[in-house]
PDB file of C-alpha atoms and ligand atoms in Angstrom:
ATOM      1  CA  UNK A   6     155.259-182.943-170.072  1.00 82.00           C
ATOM      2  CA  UNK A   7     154.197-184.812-166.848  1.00 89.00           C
ATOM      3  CA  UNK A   8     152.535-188.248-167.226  1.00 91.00           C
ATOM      4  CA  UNK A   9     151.057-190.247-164.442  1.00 94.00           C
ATOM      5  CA  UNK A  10     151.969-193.553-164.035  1.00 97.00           C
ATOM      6  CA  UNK A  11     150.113-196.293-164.318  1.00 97.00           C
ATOM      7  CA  UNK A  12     150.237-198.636-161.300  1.00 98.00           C
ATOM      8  CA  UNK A  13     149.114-202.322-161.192  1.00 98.00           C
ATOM      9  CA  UNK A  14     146.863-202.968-157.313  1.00 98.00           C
ATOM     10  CA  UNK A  15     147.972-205.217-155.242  1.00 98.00           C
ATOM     11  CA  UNK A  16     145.391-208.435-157.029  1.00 98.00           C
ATOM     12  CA  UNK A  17     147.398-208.732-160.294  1.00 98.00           C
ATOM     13  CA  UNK A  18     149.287-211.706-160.426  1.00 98.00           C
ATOM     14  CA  UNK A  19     152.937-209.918-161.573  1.00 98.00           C
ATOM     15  CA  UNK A  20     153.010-208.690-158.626  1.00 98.00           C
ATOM     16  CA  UNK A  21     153.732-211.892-156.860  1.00 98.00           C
ATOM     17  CA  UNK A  22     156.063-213.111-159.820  1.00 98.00           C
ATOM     18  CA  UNK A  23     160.189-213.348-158.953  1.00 98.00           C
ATOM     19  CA  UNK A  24     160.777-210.610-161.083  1.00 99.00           C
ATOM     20  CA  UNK A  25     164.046-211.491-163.859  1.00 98.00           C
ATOM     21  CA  UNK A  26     167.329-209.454-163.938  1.00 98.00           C
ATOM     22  CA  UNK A  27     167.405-206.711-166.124  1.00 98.00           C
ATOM     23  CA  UNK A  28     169.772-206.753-169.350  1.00 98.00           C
ATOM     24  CA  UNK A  29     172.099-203.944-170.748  1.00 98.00           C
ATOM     25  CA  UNK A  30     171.850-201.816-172.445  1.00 98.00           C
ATOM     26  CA  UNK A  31     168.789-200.719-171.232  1.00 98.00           C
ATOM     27  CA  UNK A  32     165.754-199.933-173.911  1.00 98.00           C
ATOM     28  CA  UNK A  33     164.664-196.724-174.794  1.00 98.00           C
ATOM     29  CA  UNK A  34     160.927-197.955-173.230  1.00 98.00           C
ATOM     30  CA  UNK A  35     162.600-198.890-169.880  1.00 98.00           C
ATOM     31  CA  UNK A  36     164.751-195.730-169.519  1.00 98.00           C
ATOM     32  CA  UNK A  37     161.623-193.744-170.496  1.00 97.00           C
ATOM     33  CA  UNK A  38     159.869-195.075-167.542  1.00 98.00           C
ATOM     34  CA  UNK A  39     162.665-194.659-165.172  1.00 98.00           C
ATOM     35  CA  UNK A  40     162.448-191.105-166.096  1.00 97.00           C
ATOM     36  CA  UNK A  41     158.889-191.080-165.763  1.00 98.00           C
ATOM     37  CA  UNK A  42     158.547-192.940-162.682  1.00 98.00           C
ATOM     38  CA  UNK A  43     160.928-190.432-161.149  1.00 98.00           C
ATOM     39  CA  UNK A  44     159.213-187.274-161.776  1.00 98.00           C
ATOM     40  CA  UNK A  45     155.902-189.361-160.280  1.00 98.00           C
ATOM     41  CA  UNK A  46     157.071-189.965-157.569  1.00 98.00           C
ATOM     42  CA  UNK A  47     158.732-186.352-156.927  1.00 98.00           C
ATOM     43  CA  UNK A  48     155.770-184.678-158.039  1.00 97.00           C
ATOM     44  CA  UNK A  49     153.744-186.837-155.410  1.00 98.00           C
ATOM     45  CA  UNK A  50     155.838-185.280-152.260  1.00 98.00           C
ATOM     46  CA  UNK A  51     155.776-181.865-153.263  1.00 97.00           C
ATOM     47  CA  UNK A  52     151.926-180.690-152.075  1.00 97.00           C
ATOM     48  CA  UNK A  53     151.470-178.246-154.814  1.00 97.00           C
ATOM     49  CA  UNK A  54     151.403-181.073-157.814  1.00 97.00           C
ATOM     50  CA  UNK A  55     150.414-183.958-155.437  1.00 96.00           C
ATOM     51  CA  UNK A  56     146.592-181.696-155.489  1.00 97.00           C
ATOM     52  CA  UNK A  57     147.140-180.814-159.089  1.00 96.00           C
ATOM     53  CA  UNK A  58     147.864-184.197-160.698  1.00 97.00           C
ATOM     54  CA  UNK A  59     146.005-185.928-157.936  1.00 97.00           C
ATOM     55  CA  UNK A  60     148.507-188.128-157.208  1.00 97.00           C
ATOM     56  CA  UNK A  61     149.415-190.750-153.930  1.00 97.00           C
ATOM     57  CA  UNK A  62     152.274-189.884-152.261  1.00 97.00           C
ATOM     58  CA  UNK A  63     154.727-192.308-152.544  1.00 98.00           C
ATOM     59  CA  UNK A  64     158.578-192.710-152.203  1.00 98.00           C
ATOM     60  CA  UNK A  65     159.436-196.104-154.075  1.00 98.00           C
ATOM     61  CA  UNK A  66     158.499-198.174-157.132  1.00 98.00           C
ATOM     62  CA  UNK A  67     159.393-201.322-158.490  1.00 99.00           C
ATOM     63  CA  UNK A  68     159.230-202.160-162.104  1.00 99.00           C
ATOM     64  CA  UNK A  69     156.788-205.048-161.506  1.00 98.00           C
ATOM     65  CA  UNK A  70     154.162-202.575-160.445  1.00 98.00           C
ATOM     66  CA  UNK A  71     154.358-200.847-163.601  1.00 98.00           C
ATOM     67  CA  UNK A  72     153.756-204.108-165.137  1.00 98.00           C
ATOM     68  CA  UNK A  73     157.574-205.394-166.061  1.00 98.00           C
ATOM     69  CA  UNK A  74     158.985-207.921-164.048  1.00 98.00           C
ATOM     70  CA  UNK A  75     162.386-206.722-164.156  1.00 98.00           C
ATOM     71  CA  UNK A  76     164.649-205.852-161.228  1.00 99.00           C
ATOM     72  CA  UNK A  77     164.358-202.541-161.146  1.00 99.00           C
ATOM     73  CA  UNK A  78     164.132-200.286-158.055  1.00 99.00           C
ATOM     74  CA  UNK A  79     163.524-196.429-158.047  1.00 99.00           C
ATOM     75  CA  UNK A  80     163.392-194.554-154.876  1.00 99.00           C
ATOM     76  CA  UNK A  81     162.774-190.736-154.649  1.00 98.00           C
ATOM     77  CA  UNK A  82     164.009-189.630-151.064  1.00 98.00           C
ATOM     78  CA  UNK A  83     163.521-186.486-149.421  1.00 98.00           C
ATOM     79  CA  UNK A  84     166.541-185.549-147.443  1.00 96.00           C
ATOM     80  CA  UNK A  85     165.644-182.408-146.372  1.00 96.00           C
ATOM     81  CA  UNK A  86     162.647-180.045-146.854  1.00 95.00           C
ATOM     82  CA  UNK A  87     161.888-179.884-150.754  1.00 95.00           C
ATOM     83  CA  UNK A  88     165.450-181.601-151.242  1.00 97.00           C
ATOM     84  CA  UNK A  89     165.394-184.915-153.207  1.00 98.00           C
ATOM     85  CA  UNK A  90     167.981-187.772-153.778  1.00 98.00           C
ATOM     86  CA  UNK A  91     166.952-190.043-156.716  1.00 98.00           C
ATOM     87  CA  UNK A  92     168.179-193.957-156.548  1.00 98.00           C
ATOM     88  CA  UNK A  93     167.823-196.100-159.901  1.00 98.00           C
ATOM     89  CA  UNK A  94     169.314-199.038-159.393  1.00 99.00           C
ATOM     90  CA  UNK A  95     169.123-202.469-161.437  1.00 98.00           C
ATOM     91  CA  UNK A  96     169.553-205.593-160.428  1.00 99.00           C
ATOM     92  CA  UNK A  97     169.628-204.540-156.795  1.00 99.00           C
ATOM     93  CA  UNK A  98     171.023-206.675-154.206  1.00 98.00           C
ATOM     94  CA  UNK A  99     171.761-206.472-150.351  1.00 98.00           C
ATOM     95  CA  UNK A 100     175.085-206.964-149.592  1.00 98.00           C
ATOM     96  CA  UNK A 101     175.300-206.374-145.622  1.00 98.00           C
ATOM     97  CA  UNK A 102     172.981-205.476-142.697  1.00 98.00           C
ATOM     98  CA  UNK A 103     172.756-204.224-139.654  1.00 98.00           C
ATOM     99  CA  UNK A 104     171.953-206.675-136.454  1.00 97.00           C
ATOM    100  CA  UNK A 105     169.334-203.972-135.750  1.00 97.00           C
ATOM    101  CA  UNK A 106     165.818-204.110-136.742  1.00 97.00           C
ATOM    102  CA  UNK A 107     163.533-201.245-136.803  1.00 98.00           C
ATOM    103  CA  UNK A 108     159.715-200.805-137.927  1.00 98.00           C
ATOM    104  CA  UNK A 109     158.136-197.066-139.431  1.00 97.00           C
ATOM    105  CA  UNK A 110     155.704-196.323-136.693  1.00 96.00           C
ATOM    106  CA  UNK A 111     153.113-195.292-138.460  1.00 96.00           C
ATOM    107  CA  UNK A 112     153.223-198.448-140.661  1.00 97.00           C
ATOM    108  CA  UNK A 113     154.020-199.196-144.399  1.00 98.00           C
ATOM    109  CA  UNK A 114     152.296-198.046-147.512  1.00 97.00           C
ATOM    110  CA  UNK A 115     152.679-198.973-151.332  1.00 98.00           C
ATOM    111  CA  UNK A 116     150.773-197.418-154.306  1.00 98.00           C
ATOM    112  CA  UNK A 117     149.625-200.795-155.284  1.00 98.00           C
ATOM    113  CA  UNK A 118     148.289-201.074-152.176  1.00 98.00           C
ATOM    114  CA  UNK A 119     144.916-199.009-151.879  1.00 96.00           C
ATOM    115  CA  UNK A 120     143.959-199.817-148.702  1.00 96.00           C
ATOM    116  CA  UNK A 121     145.154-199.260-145.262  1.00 93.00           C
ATOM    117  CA  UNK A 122     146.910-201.907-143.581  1.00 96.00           C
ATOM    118  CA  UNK A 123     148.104-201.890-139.560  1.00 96.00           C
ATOM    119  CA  UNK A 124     150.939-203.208-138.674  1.00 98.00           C
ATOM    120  CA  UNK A 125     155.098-203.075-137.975  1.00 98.00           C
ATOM    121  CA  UNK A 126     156.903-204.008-140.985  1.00 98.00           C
ATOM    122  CA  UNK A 127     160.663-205.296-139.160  1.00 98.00           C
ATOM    123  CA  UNK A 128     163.229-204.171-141.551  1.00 98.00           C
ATOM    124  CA  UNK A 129     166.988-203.825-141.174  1.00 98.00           C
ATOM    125  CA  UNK A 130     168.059-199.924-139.702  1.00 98.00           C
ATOM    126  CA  UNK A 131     170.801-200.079-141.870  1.00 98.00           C
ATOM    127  CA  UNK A 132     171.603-202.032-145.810  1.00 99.00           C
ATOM    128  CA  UNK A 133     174.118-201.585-148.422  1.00 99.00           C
ATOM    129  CA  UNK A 134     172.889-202.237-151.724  1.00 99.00           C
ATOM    130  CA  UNK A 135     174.639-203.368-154.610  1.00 98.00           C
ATOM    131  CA  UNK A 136     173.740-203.001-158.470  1.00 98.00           C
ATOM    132  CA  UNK A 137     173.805-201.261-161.433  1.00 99.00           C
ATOM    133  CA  UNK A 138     172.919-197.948-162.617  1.00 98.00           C
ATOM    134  CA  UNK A 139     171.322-197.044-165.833  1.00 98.00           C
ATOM    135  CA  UNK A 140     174.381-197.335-168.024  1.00 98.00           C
ATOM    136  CA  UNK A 141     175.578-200.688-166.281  1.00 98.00           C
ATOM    137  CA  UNK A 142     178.127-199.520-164.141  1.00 98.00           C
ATOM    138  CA  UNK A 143     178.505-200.639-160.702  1.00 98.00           C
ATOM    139  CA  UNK A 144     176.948-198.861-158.087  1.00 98.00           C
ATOM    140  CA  UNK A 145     176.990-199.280-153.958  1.00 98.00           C
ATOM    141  CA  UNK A 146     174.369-197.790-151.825  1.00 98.00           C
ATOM    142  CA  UNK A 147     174.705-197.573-147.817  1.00 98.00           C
ATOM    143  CA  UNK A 148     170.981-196.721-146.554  1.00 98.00           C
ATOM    144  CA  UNK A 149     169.875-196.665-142.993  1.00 98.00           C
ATOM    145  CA  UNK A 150     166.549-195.337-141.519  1.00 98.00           C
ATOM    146  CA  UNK A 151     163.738-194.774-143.552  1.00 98.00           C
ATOM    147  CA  UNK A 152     166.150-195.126-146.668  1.00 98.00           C
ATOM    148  CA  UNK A 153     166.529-198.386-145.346  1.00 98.00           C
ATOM    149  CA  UNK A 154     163.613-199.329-145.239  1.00 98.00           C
ATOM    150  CA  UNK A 155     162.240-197.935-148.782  1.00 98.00           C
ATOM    151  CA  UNK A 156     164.946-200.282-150.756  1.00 99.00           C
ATOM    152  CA  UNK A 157     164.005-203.063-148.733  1.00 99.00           C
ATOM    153  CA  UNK A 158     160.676-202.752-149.273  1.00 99.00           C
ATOM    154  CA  UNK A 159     161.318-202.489-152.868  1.00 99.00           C
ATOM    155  CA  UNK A 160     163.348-205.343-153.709  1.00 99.00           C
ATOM    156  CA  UNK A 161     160.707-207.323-151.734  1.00 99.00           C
ATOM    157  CA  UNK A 162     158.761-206.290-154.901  1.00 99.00           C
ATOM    158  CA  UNK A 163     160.879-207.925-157.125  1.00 98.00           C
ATOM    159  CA  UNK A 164     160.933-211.124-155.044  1.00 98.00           C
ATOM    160  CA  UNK A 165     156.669-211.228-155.201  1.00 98.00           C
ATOM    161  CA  UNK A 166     156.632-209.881-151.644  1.00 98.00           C
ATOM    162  CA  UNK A 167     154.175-207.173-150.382  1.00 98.00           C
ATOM    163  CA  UNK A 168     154.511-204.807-147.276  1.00 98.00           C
ATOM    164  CA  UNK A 169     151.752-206.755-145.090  1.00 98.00           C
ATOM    165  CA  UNK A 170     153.698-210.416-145.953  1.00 98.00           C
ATOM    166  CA  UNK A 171     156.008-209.147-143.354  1.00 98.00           C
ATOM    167  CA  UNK A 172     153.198-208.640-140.391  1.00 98.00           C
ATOM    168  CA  UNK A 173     152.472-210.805-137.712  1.00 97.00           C
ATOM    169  CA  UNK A 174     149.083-211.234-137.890  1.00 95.00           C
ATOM    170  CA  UNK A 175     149.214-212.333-134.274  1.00 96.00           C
ATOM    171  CA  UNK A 176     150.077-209.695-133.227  1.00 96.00           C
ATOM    172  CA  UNK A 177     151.046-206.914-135.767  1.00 97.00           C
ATOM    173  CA  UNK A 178     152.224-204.212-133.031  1.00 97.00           C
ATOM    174  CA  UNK A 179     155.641-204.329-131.310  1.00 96.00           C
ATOM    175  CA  UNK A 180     155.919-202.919-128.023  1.00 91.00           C
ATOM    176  CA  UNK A 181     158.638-200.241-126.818  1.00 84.00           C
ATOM    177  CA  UNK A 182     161.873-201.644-126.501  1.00 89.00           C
ATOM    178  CA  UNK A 183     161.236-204.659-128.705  1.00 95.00           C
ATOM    179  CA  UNK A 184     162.848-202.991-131.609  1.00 95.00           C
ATOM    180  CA  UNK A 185     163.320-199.339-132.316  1.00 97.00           C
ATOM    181  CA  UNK A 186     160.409-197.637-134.422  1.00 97.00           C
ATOM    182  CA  UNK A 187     161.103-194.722-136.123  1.00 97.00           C
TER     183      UNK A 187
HETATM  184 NI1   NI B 228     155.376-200.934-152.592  1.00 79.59          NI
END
């Protein structure tokens, strides 16, 4: 049976915490919400459950906002219409980048973030990711584009960092040919 999450806003303190690793094995409570947090976050692309369960679309979540600060990352990435790729990963770290920065045009958003906020958000176009999956074995990740951008944006969680951190409040718009916006 679906269950919506519970997500911590922005204000609460956790959220700005360095979040510690995670341990293995995992706990039965932890996995649980992994599971959970995936089928949120699924459920909250596809339109027809989105209106039912009245939920915010979203495509990432970090444990913190659930209220654990633990390093751990879930994204829920649609690759193609109605297709989904799901990444768990624990203890997440970026291993590489690209030289090349890119912003989402339309901005950022975070479901602890109820409010709209303007701005570029400069992220790398391209990160590999190393950690763990949910049994503890090693996994590698090689994102780019707006996959790229959702696990950075993520791990900022676990380092206490939010979306709008990252916006010059001088001037929060970059101009054509100052980086690429996608
Ligand atoms: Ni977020």
């Amino acid at each position: 049976m679906f269950k919506k999450l519970d997500i911590l806003d922005e204000k609460e303190p956790i959220l700005r915490e360095i979040a510690k690793d995670a341990t293995f094995p995992l706990s039965k409570k932890e996995k649980n919400l992994i599971k959970q947090t995936v089928d949120h976050l699924t459920y909250s692309q596809i339109e027809e459950y989105e209106k039912k369960y009245d939920l915010r679309p979203g495509m990432g979540m970090a444990f913190p906002q659930l209220g654990i600060s633990k390093r751990i990352i879930i994204i829920v990435h649609e690759y193609d219409d109605g297709k989904f790729d799901n990444y768990v990963v624990i203890n997440p770290k970026i291993v590489s980048n690209s030289s090349e920065i890119i912003a989402a045009e339309a901005g950022e958003g975070c479901l602890s973030v109820n409010r709209d906020v303007d701005g570029h958000v400069p992220r790398y176009a391209r990160v590999t990711v190393e950690g763990f999956d949910e049994d503890g074995n090693m996994i590698r990740v090689r994102a780019r584009e707006e996959l790229a951008i959702a696990f950075q944006h993520e791990i900022d969680h676990l380092n206490g960092i939010l979306f709008f951190d990252k916006i010059n409040k001088d001037k929060p718009f970059f101009k054509e040919g100052e980086i690429r916006l996608i």
